[in-house]
Coordinates of C-alpha atoms and ligand atoms in Angstrom, one line a residue:
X29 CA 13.0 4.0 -13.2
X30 CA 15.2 2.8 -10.7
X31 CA 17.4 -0.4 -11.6
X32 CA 18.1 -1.7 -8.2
X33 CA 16.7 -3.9 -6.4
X34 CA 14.5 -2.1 -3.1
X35 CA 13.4 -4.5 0.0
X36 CA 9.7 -3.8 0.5
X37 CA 7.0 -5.1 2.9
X38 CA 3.2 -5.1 1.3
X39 CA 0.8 -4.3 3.3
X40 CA -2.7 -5.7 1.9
X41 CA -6.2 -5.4 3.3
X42 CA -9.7 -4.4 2.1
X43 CA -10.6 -1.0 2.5
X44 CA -11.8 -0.4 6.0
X45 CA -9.1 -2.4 7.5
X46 CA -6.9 -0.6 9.1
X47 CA -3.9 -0.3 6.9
X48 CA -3.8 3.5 7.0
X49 CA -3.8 3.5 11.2
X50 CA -1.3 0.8 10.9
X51 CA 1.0 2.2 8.4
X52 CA 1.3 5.5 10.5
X53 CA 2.1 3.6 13.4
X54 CA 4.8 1.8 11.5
X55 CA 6.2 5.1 10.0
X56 CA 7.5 5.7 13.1
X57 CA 10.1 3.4 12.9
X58 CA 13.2 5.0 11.1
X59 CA 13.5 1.5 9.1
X60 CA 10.9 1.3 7.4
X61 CA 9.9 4.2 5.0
X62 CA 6.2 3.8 4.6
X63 CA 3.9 5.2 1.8
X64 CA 0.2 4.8 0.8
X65 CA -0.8 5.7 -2.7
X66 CA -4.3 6.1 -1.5
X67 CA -2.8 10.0 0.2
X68 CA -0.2 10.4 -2.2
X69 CA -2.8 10.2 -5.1
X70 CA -5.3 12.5 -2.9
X71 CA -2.6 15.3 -2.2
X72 CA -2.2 16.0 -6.0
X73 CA -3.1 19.6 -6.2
X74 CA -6.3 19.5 -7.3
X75 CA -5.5 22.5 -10.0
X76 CA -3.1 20.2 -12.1
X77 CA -4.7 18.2 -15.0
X78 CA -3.1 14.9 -13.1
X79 CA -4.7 16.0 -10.2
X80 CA -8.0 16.7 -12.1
X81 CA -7.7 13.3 -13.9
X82 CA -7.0 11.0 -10.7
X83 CA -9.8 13.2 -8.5
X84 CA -12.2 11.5 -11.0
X85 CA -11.2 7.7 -10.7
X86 CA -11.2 8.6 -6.7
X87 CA -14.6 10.1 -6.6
X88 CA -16.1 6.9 -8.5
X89 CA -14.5 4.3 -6.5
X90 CA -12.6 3.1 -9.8
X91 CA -8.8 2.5 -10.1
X92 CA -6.2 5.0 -11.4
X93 CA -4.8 3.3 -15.3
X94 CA -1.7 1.2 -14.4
X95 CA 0.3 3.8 -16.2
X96 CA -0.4 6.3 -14.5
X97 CA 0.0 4.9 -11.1
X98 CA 3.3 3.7 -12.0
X99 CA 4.3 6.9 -13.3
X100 CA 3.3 8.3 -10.2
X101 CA 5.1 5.7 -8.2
X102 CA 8.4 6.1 -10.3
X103 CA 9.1 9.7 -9.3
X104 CA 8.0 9.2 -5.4
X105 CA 10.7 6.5 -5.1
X106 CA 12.7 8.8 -7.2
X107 CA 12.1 12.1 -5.0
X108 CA 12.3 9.6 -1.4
X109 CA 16.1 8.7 -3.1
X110 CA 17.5 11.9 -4.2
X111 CA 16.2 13.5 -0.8
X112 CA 17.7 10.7 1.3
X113 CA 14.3 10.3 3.0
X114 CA 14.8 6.5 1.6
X115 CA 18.0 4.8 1.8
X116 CA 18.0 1.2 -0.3
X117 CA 19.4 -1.5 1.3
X118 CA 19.8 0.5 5.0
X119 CA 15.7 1.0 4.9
X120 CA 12.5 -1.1 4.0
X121 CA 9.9 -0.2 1.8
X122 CA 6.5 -0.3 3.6
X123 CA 3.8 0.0 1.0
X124 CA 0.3 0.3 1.2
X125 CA -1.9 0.3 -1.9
X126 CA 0.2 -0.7 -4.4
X127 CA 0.9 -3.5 -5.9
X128 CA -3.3 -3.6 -6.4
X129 CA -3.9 -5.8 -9.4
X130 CA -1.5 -8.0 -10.9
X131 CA -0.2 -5.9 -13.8
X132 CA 1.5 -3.8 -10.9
X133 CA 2.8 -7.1 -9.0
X134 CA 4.3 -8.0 -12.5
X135 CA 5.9 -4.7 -13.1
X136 CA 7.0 -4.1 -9.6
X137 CA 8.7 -7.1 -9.6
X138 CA 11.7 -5.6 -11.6
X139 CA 12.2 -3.2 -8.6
X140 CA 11.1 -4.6 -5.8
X141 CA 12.3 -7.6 -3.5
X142 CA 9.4 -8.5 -1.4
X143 CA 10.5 -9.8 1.9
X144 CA 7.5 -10.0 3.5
X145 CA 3.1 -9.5 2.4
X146 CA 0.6 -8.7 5.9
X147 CA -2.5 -9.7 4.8
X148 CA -5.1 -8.5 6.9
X149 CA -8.2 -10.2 6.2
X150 CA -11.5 -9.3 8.2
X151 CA -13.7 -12.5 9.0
X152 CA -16.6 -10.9 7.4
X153 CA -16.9 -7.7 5.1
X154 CA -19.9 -6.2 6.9
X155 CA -18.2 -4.3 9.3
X156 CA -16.0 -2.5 6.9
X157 CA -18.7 -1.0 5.2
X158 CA -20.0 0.9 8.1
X159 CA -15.7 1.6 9.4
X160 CA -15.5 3.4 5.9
X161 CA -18.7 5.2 6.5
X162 CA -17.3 6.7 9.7
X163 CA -13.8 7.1 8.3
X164 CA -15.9 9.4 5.4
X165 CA -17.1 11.3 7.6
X166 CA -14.2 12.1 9.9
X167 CA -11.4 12.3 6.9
X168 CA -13.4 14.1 4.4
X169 CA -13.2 12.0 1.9
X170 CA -15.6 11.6 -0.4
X171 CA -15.0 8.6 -2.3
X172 CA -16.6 6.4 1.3
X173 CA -19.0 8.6 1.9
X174 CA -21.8 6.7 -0.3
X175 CA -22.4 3.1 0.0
X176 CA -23.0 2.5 -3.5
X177 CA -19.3 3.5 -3.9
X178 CA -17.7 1.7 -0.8
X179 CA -19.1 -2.0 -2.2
X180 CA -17.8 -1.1 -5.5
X181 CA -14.7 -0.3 -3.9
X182 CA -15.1 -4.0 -2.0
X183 CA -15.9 -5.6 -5.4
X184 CA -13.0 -4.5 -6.9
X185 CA -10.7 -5.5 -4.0
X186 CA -12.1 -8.9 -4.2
X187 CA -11.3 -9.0 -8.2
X188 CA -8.3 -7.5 -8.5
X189 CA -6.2 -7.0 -5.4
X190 CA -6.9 -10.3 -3.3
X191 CA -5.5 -12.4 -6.3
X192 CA -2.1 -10.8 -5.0
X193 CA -1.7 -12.9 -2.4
X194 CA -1.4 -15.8 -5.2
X195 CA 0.7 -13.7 -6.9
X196 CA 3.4 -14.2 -3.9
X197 CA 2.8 -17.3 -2.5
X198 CA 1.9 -18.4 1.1
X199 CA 5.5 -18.1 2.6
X200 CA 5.8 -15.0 2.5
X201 CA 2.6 -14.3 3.4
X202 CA 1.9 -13.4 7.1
X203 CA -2.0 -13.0 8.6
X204 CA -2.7 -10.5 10.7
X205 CA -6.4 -10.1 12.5
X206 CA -7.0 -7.0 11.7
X207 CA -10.5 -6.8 14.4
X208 CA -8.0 -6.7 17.3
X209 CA -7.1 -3.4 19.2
X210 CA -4.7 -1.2 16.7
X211 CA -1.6 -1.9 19.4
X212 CA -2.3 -5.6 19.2
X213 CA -2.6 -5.3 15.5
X214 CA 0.8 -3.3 15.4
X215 CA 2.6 -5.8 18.0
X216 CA 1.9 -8.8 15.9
X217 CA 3.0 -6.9 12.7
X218 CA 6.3 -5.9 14.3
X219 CA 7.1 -9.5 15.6
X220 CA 7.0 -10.8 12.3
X221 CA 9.1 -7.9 11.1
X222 CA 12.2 -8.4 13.4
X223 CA 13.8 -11.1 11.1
X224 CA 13.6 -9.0 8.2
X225 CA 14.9 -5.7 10.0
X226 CA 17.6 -8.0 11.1
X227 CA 18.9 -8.3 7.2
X228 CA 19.1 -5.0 6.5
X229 CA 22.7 -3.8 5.8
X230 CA 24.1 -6.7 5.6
X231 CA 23.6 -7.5 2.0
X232 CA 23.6 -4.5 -1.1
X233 CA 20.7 -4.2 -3.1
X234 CA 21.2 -6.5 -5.7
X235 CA 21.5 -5.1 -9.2
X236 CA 20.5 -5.8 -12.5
Ligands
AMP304 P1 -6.9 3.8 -0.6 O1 -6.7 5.1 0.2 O2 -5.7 2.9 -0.6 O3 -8.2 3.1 -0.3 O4 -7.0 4.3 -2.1 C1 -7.9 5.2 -2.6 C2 -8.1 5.1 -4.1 O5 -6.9 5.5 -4.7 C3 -8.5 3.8 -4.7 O6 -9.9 3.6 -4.6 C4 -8.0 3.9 -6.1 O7 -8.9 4.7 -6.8 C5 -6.7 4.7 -5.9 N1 -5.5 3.9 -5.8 C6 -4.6 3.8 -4.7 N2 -3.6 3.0 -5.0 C7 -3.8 2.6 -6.3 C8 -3.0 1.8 -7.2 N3 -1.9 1.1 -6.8 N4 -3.5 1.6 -8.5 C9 -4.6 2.2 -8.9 N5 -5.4 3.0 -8.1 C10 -5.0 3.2 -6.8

């Protein structure tokens, strides 16, 4: 594990919200080095017994065990570094799907700085159900395919990820509507990124 300290933006949402559009919208920006542990977990080659192992949480809607996850994390900030894809302190961290629970917000917290957590929260979660159906269809992906699975996938969010936002605390916390237009949603994201883009490079990560 790394010890510095990286500047990260959390991008939090149910499934269904939009965070995957937005994200590769976002990834565009050379600042911000944007990942989503939802495709990094699906491009494990499904031929490795890690790949084998996380296929199976995937398929039943269920989480991939903290340690894992974290294990997995570790050497993707690791490979981003040591390729110079990610540059701490010059770049921010743009992350989509993890932290998920709390366990992860309480051992990310010993690498990350959190500048920043988008929240987008739908009014009602109706409409994600049948945004993940089509989503399914168009992506492949099997896990949204079956309803049964995409409200299990809701429940869960509700239980363990939407505690997060408690987790960091309503000033960093910015809400984005997430049922406007994808450039709308993207605008308002940006706006409330400027003030944090404006830090980097001006201080060093901070060190342990
Ligand atoms: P997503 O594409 O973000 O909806 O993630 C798809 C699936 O990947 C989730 O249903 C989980 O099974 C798994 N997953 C993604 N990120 C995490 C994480 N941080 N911890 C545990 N499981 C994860």
């Amino acid at each position: 594990m790394s010890e510095r300290l990286h500047f990260a933006v959390l991008l939090i949402g149910m499934p269904g919200v939009g965070k995957g559009t937005q994200g590769k919208l976002l990834a565009q920006h050379s600042w911000l080095v944007h990942v989503s542990t939802g495709e990094l977990l699906r491009s494990l080659p499904d031929d490795s017994d890690v790949g084998r192992l996380v296929a199976n949480y995937l398929g039943r809607g269920e989480f991939v065990p903290d340690e894992l996850m974290l294990e997995i994390w570790d050497r993707w900030l690791a490979e981003q570094m040591r390729s110079g894809r990610y540059r701490p302190g010059e770049q921010l961290l743009l992350l989509d799907g993890i932290p998920r629970n709390l366990a992860q917000c309480q051992r990310l917290a010993q690498q990350i700085d959190v500048r920043q957590v988008l929240s987008l929260s739908p009014p009602d979660d109706e409409p994600m159900v049948e945004r993940m159906r089509q989503r399914a269809v168009l992506e492949g992906r099997s896990d949204d395919a079956d309803e049964t699975i995409i409200r299990h996938r809701l429940e869960i969010y509700q239980r363990e990820t939407a505690p997060i936002l408690g987790f960091y605390g309503p000033e960093l916390i910015r809400e984005i509507d997430p049922m406007q237009t994808p450039s709308a949603v993207l605008e308002q994201i940006l706006e409330g990124l400027t003030p944090i883009r404006s830090t980097l490079g001006m201080s060093p990560p901070r060190h342990h």
